[in-house]
Amino acid sequence: MSQENKALFIIFGGTGDLAKRKLYPSLFRLFRKGMINKRFAVIGTARREWTNDYFRDVVIESIESLEPSAEEIAAFTSHFYYQSHNVNDTEEYKVLGELANQLDETYKLEGNRLFYLAMAPRFFGTISKHIKSEKIMTETGFSRLIIEKPFGTDYETAKQLNDEIAAVFNEDQIFRIDHYLGKEMIQNISAVRFGNNIFESLWNHQYIDNVQITLAEDLGVEERGGYYDQSGALKDMVQNHILQVVALLAMEPPTIFSEEAIRTEKINALKSIRVYTEDEVNQNFVRGQYAHGKLSGKEFVSYQEEPGVEENSQTETFVAGKLMIDNFRWAGVPFYIRTGKRLTEKGTRINIVFKSTPINVFREASDITTNLPENILTIYIQPTEGFSLSLNGKEIGDGFNIDPVKLDYRHSQENLDNSPEAYEKLILDCLKGDATNFTHWDEVANSWKIVDVVRQTWDKEEADIPTYSAASMGPKCAFDLLEKDNRHWIWHPDEWYKMHGFLKE
């Protein structure tokens, strides 16, 4: 039997794309499962002059793909209310507070309030200040704040933003969403590591040669050109998603699987990542921007031709880097990361590359240099979810030729269809007060310190940014980054397309 949670959701930016695409469908899924039922209410606020009925029609449209029954629609949307609101107008917070108190009484919510800031970060401080001054926070139940990335544009702006919010909310009331942390297989990283001694006993520099993390997108910037041109891949993906994955892979085992213990170890892992000098940035980080490209007969325009992008923009759409973690467990083990738009395939995967056996006993007597293929543990995060482990076996037939085999498990489509969406899981965690899969300020701060040096180094460069063909796997310098270490990227989907003539060199 699922436990019903009671709360008032106040969504600032309730008319926006995030609310319609993610928040309302996630709330409906929680409603359908009984996680919220009779004792909840939602206030959507934004500048637009909407009525409750129009707002509810928008909510109905947002959940159409979930095929709700007429009874579900009526029961669910009756909990939704709209309040036109200017976030800079103190008087309008008083009206919002009155509606909140009225709904609290109507639905017996016991003062539990969840404030979701689905707006630009520049408004976070103003909204937080008014929530306190106009007493929209309650003293009887919980008051929790959910905020979205980007959290600042560098360490200094992030700190200023955090100080404004922290003047109102305690750290344990602030839930910074990184939707990657809600993905099933990201959460499975801990299960793979700490639930299997076969891996955890080998999870160190003695047995692991390198770690590779790829977050590849096959789409371009789409309608986000204006936003993206001010951000770029480094801030959009590395500062948050990728460094969070690195922290989960690199952290020490927690003493107990609790929010506080996990957070402590993630922070320690991020603090151990080497902050590079400018010279080290130039040696260990590369970037690129997609140019024209063609895949399977479909042509793609260059980044600079996308709507909203400045002509001759030097914003990076691709980043690859080598991170070093200065602690005993990971001494000398490079963590290679890469992310980019308009790559060959959409996919997020982690490759743990284990060291080869010290001596290949199957080699020819005259060839003492041949190593066996590496054992590789792959964690597939999206669009497919699962694991694979490559092992060396004997090729069928005479002799003792080695033939790598892959032990492969992927979740079934039925499991994927029935698994909770990331936002659904994160909203439920917030209702329960569990911040394990959210980002603590110390994690944000350390991530910015790592990334800021890279950004500042690139900003000083005068040469044009390297380009890569759309639908390839990035610029040549990303491959050179590993080749100079005598290594290579494990995942290279472009090779299949080239082999079959769908992608030209």
XYZ file of C-alpha atoms in Angstrom:
505
model
C 0.000 0.000 0.000
C 1.534 3.301 -1.051
C 1.827 6.057 1.506
C -0.143 9.210 0.691
C 1.853 12.423 1.012
C 0.141 15.699 1.837
C 1.485 19.025 0.601
C 0.730 22.242 -1.222
C 2.846 22.659 -4.370
C 3.443 26.284 -5.361
C 5.000 26.297 -8.824
C 6.594 29.597 -9.838
C 6.733 29.486 -13.633
C 3.600 27.343 -13.802
C 2.911 28.299 -17.440
C 6.386 27.332 -18.632
C 7.726 24.481 -20.723
C 9.304 22.600 -17.799
C 6.034 22.588 -15.857
C 4.068 21.290 -18.835
C 6.619 18.716 -20.046
C 7.837 17.345 -16.728
C 6.126 18.569 -13.567
C 2.435 18.051 -14.310
C 2.907 14.579 -15.873
C 5.116 13.578 -12.896
C 2.497 14.781 -10.410
C -0.141 12.806 -12.314
C 1.943 9.626 -12.137
C 2.295 10.114 -8.374
C -1.463 10.680 -8.166
C -2.209 7.553 -10.191
C 0.001 5.492 -7.868
C -1.615 6.935 -4.743
C 1.530 8.769 -3.586
C -0.613 11.916 -3.601
C -4.357 11.561 -3.520
C -6.954 13.676 -1.750
C -4.700 15.802 0.448
C -2.684 17.836 -2.011
C -3.147 21.040 -3.992
C -1.170 22.837 -6.693
C -0.939 26.577 -7.267
C 0.528 27.555 -10.609
C 1.824 31.115 -10.760
C 3.202 33.234 -13.601
C 2.613 36.652 -15.138
C -0.015 35.448 -17.601
C -3.662 36.206 -16.773
C -5.063 32.685 -16.733
C -8.223 31.390 -15.055
C -8.359 28.176 -12.998
C -10.308 26.506 -15.828
C -7.785 27.473 -18.483
C -4.927 26.312 -16.238
C -6.635 22.965 -15.738
C -7.077 22.590 -19.508
C -3.314 23.099 -19.906
C -2.679 20.435 -17.246
C -5.061 18.026 -19.028
C -3.198 18.573 -22.292
C 0.152 17.926 -20.556
C -0.956 14.452 -19.360
C -2.713 13.285 -22.542
C 0.083 10.878 -23.454
C -0.517 9.020 -20.162
C -4.063 8.194 -21.332
C -5.952 9.191 -18.183
C -9.588 8.199 -17.772
C -12.283 10.880 -17.486
C -12.569 10.081 -13.771
C -8.809 10.474 -13.249
C -8.789 13.795 -15.115
C -11.640 15.204 -13.059
C -10.191 14.031 -9.734
C -6.636 15.147 -10.492
C -7.257 18.568 -12.020
C -9.702 19.615 -9.293
C -6.618 20.108 -7.081
C -5.090 22.743 -9.448
C -5.430 26.504 -8.972
C -3.913 29.450 -10.807
C -2.721 32.799 -9.476
C -1.412 35.505 -11.801
C 1.727 36.795 -10.166
C 4.550 39.303 -10.657
C 7.518 38.004 -8.646
C 8.725 41.555 -7.920
C 5.396 42.775 -6.476
C 5.187 42.370 -2.691
C 1.401 42.892 -2.633
C 0.851 39.934 -4.951
C 2.677 37.612 -2.519
C 0.056 38.538 0.092
C -2.699 37.389 -2.277
C -0.717 34.203 -2.976
C -0.326 33.618 0.770
C -4.078 33.972 1.319
C -4.842 31.390 -1.385
C -2.190 29.067 0.081
C -3.758 29.299 3.560
C -7.222 28.705 2.127
C -6.110 25.574 0.248
C -4.183 24.357 3.287
C -7.426 24.416 5.257
C -9.588 22.971 2.455
C -7.304 19.975 1.828
C -6.016 19.575 5.433
C -2.363 19.868 4.378
C -1.024 20.620 7.882
C 1.195 23.443 6.645
C 3.343 21.282 4.326
C 4.565 23.450 1.452
C 6.818 22.711 -1.487
C 7.987 25.731 -3.498
C 9.138 24.841 -7.022
C 11.120 27.600 -8.770
C 10.748 26.657 -12.457
C 12.096 30.070 -13.473
C 15.315 31.853 -14.373
C 17.803 31.789 -11.453
C 17.919 35.595 -11.284
C 14.493 35.467 -9.600
C 15.441 32.881 -6.930
C 16.606 35.440 -4.366
C 13.581 37.742 -4.781
C 11.090 34.888 -4.536
C 12.813 33.369 -1.488
C 12.896 36.729 0.310
C 9.174 37.318 -0.269
C 8.212 33.777 0.728
C 9.678 34.594 4.126
C 8.631 38.250 4.504
C 5.019 37.584 3.492
C 4.870 34.492 5.710
C 4.080 32.013 2.931
C 6.408 29.610 4.755
C 4.544 27.938 7.588
C 5.624 27.044 11.094
C 3.433 23.955 11.417
C 4.551 21.725 8.532
C 7.595 21.530 6.266
C 8.699 24.235 3.821
C 10.983 22.973 1.031
C 12.443 24.732 -1.978
C 13.142 22.961 -5.277
C 15.367 24.805 -7.727
C 16.620 23.939 -11.202
C 19.992 24.354 -12.851
C 21.794 26.418 -13.992
C 22.844 27.371 -10.471
C 24.984 30.401 -11.276
C 27.319 30.924 -14.221
C 30.550 30.486 -12.216
C 31.560 30.010 -8.568
C 31.083 33.669 -7.632
C 27.562 34.003 -9.077
C 26.594 30.609 -7.641
C 27.777 31.682 -4.190
C 25.839 34.944 -4.403
C 22.706 33.039 -5.437
C 23.191 30.516 -2.654
C 23.677 33.261 -0.058
C 20.354 34.845 -1.078
C 18.492 31.552 -0.759
C 20.325 30.507 2.424
C 19.155 33.730 4.094
C 15.659 32.192 4.026
C 15.987 28.397 3.781
C 18.282 26.052 5.688
C 20.456 23.735 3.584
C 18.273 20.742 4.516
C 15.237 22.593 3.071
C 16.902 23.279 -0.305
C 16.562 20.638 -3.028
C 18.732 21.415 -6.076
C 17.503 19.248 -8.917
C 19.913 17.538 -11.261
C 17.500 15.319 -13.177
C 20.353 12.945 -14.095
C 20.445 11.864 -10.451
C 16.852 10.661 -10.811
C 17.676 8.260 -13.630
C 17.371 4.599 -12.720
C 20.821 3.546 -13.921
C 22.598 6.507 -12.309
C 21.163 5.316 -9.016
C 22.253 1.809 -10.009
C 25.926 2.861 -9.972
C 25.904 2.522 -6.188
C 24.153 -0.849 -6.378
C 26.748 -2.197 -8.836
C 29.654 -0.969 -6.722
C 28.578 -1.579 -3.161
C 26.346 -4.593 -3.750
C 28.967 -6.700 -5.561
C 32.305 -7.527 -3.997
C 33.486 -8.765 -7.401
C 33.565 -5.092 -8.439
C 34.129 -3.130 -5.236
C 37.235 -5.179 -4.380
C 38.679 -4.211 -7.791
C 37.437 -0.593 -7.707
C 40.847 1.093 -7.401
C 44.063 2.012 -9.198
C 45.516 -1.481 -8.861
C 42.941 -3.002 -11.197
C 41.296 -0.161 -13.138
C 43.222 1.396 -16.013
C 40.813 4.223 -16.846
C 37.186 5.316 -16.584
C 35.245 6.782 -19.511
C 31.997 8.755 -19.261
C 30.117 9.778 -22.404
C 26.952 11.887 -22.541
C 26.171 12.080 -26.256
C 23.251 13.875 -27.865
C 22.277 13.424 -31.491
C 20.170 16.599 -31.527
C 21.512 20.097 -32.089
C 20.559 23.054 -29.911
C 17.011 23.085 -31.369
C 15.038 26.099 -30.075
C 17.498 26.685 -27.211
C 20.087 28.447 -29.401
C 19.860 31.775 -27.562
C 20.267 30.192 -24.109
C 22.879 27.690 -25.208
C 25.056 30.315 -26.873
C 25.490 31.978 -23.465
C 26.214 28.674 -21.737
C 27.983 26.044 -23.831
C 28.605 22.356 -23.137
C 31.053 22.950 -20.276
C 28.512 24.742 -18.082
C 25.443 22.984 -19.454
C 26.677 19.411 -18.929
C 30.111 19.073 -17.286
C 29.616 21.297 -14.229
C 26.544 19.364 -13.128
C 25.654 16.037 -14.751
C 29.135 14.731 -15.557
C 30.809 15.748 -12.301
C 27.916 14.207 -10.360
C 28.497 10.901 -12.182
C 32.249 11.159 -11.506
C 31.530 11.703 -7.792
C 29.326 8.588 -7.621
C 31.957 6.472 -9.390
C 34.910 7.800 -7.397
C 33.466 8.191 -3.875
C 34.578 5.988 -0.991
C 32.027 3.468 0.320
C 29.706 5.198 2.814
C 29.511 3.694 6.294
C 25.755 3.333 5.762
C 23.593 4.052 2.725
C 22.095 7.239 4.096
C 21.640 10.717 2.629
C 24.244 12.281 4.920
C 26.871 9.547 4.488
C 26.571 9.501 0.680
C 26.704 13.273 0.470
C 29.853 13.407 2.626
C 31.654 10.913 0.386
C 30.547 12.636 -2.842
C 31.837 15.972 -1.551
C 35.158 14.359 -0.569
C 35.457 12.850 -4.065
C 34.815 16.219 -5.747
C 37.360 17.893 -3.459
C 39.919 15.284 -4.568
C 39.593 16.121 -8.288
C 42.680 18.034 -9.338
C 42.020 21.709 -10.115
C 44.234 22.381 -13.117
C 46.527 25.283 -13.909
C 46.008 26.980 -17.292
C 48.821 24.905 -18.822
C 47.228 21.710 -17.486
C 43.845 22.748 -18.926
C 45.433 23.066 -22.360
C 46.934 19.578 -22.001
C 43.852 17.861 -20.583
C 40.733 19.569 -21.970
C 39.556 20.068 -25.549
C 36.431 21.548 -27.093
C 34.659 21.711 -30.408
C 31.660 23.077 -32.268
C 29.568 21.192 -34.805
C 29.796 22.162 -38.460
C 27.736 20.917 -41.421
C 27.247 17.173 -41.554
C 25.288 14.384 -43.188
C 24.086 11.031 -41.822
C 22.016 8.462 -43.718
C 21.139 11.048 -46.361
C 19.957 13.642 -43.841
C 21.823 16.943 -43.801
C 22.475 19.072 -40.712
C 23.333 22.762 -40.532
C 26.268 24.062 -38.529
C 25.878 25.438 -35.008
C 26.521 28.984 -36.214
C 23.520 28.691 -38.568
C 21.120 27.662 -35.787
C 18.376 30.172 -34.790
C 19.400 32.433 -31.910
C 23.120 31.695 -32.254
C 25.468 34.601 -32.879
C 27.302 34.683 -36.193
C 30.903 33.502 -35.684
C 30.013 32.251 -32.184
C 32.908 30.543 -30.361
C 30.620 28.665 -27.943
C 31.567 25.011 -27.555
C 28.990 22.308 -28.321
C 31.455 19.546 -27.388
C 33.849 19.040 -24.475
C 36.262 16.228 -23.732
C 38.581 16.146 -20.775
C 40.823 14.091 -18.572
C 40.263 14.371 -14.825
C 42.744 13.148 -12.221
C 41.658 12.306 -8.686
C 44.348 12.892 -6.107
C 43.681 10.261 -3.479
C 44.999 6.808 -2.683
C 42.199 4.848 -4.384
C 42.499 6.592 -7.762
C 46.181 7.566 -7.946
C 47.184 7.664 -11.621
C 43.771 6.577 -13.015
C 42.434 9.028 -15.615
C 38.698 9.724 -15.777
C 37.993 10.628 -19.407
C 34.806 12.587 -19.976
C 33.076 13.798 -23.129
C 29.752 15.333 -24.012
C 28.440 16.981 -27.123
C 25.513 17.903 -29.293
C 24.848 16.666 -32.815
C 26.922 13.512 -32.305
C 26.337 10.207 -34.096
C 23.942 8.679 -31.588
C 22.106 9.663 -28.435
C 23.540 7.730 -25.521
C 24.879 7.975 -22.011
C 27.250 5.262 -20.922
C 30.090 4.611 -18.528
C 32.995 2.317 -19.406
C 35.191 0.987 -16.593
C 38.332 -0.287 -18.334
C 40.244 -2.818 -16.238
C 43.964 -3.390 -16.565
C 45.143 -6.249 -18.750
C 46.769 -9.285 -17.183
C 50.474 -8.611 -16.507
C 51.579 -11.382 -18.888
C 49.738 -12.837 -21.856
C 50.506 -16.547 -21.557
C 48.719 -17.200 -24.884
C 51.096 -15.064 -26.936
C 53.412 -16.418 -29.553
C 56.845 -17.103 -28.037
C 58.393 -14.552 -30.373
C 55.861 -11.831 -29.475
C 56.197 -10.711 -25.867
C 54.421 -7.380 -26.428
C 50.889 -8.577 -27.257
C 48.424 -7.823 -24.480
C 45.055 -9.469 -24.032
C 41.979 -7.323 -24.708
C 40.867 -5.371 -21.636
C 37.947 -6.427 -19.491
C 35.345 -3.656 -19.660
C 32.319 -3.088 -17.457
C 29.791 -0.898 -19.265
C 26.878 0.788 -17.530
C 24.218 1.868 -20.037
C 22.187 4.804 -18.737
C 20.121 5.967 -21.721
C 18.356 5.368 -24.038
C 18.874 1.704 -23.201
C 19.484 0.738 -19.552
C 21.586 -2.142 -18.293
C 25.102 -3.553 -17.994
C 27.619 -5.496 -19.984
C 30.931 -7.087 -19.041
C 33.490 -8.116 -21.638
C 35.594 -11.160 -20.790
C 38.245 -13.098 -22.685
C 37.380 -16.644 -23.721
C 38.813 -19.194 -26.132
C 37.876 -19.078 -29.780
C 36.165 -22.273 -30.947
C 38.506 -24.581 -32.867
C 42.155 -25.515 -32.878
C 44.787 -23.550 -31.028
C 44.286 -21.085 -28.221
C 43.209 -17.896 -29.882
C 41.451 -15.536 -27.477
C 37.931 -14.410 -28.346
C 36.358 -11.627 -26.270
C 32.766 -12.374 -25.205
C 30.227 -10.008 -23.732
C 27.908 -10.787 -20.841
C 25.018 -8.441 -21.553
C 21.859 -7.494 -19.665
C 19.392 -4.809 -20.699
C 16.160 -3.919 -18.970
C 13.126 -4.968 -21.007
C 11.001 -2.319 -22.691
C 8.175 -3.240 -20.311
C 10.419 -2.506 -17.312
C 11.513 0.789 -18.855
C 7.918 1.802 -19.573
C 6.911 1.060 -15.991
C 9.911 2.626 -14.263
C 9.340 6.063 -12.705
C 10.465 9.056 -14.741
C 13.349 11.019 -13.175
C 11.242 14.014 -12.146
C 8.580 11.775 -10.641
C 11.161 10.105 -8.412
C 12.782 13.390 -7.421
C 9.487 15.095 -6.529
C 8.561 12.084 -4.392
C 11.982 12.207 -2.684
C 11.377 15.872 -1.914
C 7.953 15.114 -0.438
C 9.642 12.568 1.824
C 12.473 14.955 2.704
C 15.125 12.635 1.199
C 17.877 14.731 -0.447
C 20.150 11.795 -1.398
C 19.622 12.371 -5.126
C 19.828 16.162 -4.980
C 22.895 18.384 -5.033
C 24.322 19.931 -1.860
C 25.850 23.419 -1.976
C 29.327 22.004 -1.278
C 29.010 19.808 -4.385
C 27.926 22.780 -6.505
C 30.766 24.933 -5.152
C 33.491 22.350 -5.809
C 32.143 21.603 -9.289
C 32.324 25.278 -10.225
C 35.903 25.561 -8.956
C 36.950 22.699 -11.249
C 35.104 24.080 -14.278
C 35.913 27.789 -13.794
C 39.618 27.295 -14.543
C 38.756 25.565 -17.829
C 36.314 28.303 -18.826
C 38.747 31.104 -17.956
C 41.545 29.441 -19.937
C 39.369 29.035 -23.029
C 38.104 32.613 -22.775
C 41.692 33.833 -23.239
C 42.214 31.857 -26.454
C 42.205 33.846 -29.681
C 42.272 31.000 -32.199
C 38.965 29.837 -33.687
C 37.293 26.933 -31.921
C 37.937 23.496 -33.540
C 34.968 22.095 -35.463
C 33.616 18.608 -36.068
C 31.196 17.323 -38.674
C 27.641 17.017 -37.412
C 26.819 13.312 -36.785
C 30.468 12.448 -36.018
C 31.721 11.694 -32.484
C 33.527 14.997 -32.017
C 36.683 16.782 -33.167
C 39.993 15.024 -33.830
C 41.542 16.585 -30.717
C 39.132 14.516 -28.573
C 40.629 11.312 -29.976
C 44.172 12.675 -29.721
C 43.555 13.324 -26.022
C 43.444 9.577 -25.362
C 45.875 8.488 -28.045
C 48.724 10.471 -26.464
C 48.122 8.272 -23.368
C 48.107 5.133 -25.582
C 44.396 4.698 -24.966
C 41.227 5.005 -27.066
C 37.521 5.708 -26.619
C 35.677 2.449 -26.034
C 32.351 3.615 -27.476
C 32.552 4.641 -31.150
C 29.122 4.264 -32.804
C 30.302 6.328 -35.793
C 32.432 3.411 -37.000
C 29.360 1.282 -37.751
C 27.819 4.081 -39.818
C 31.084 4.637 -41.689
C 31.452 0.914 -42.378
C 27.954 0.797 -43.897
C 28.423 3.962 -45.946
C 25.943 6.119 -43.978
C 28.626 8.487 -42.692
C 31.548 9.858 -44.648
C 34.976 10.439 -43.100
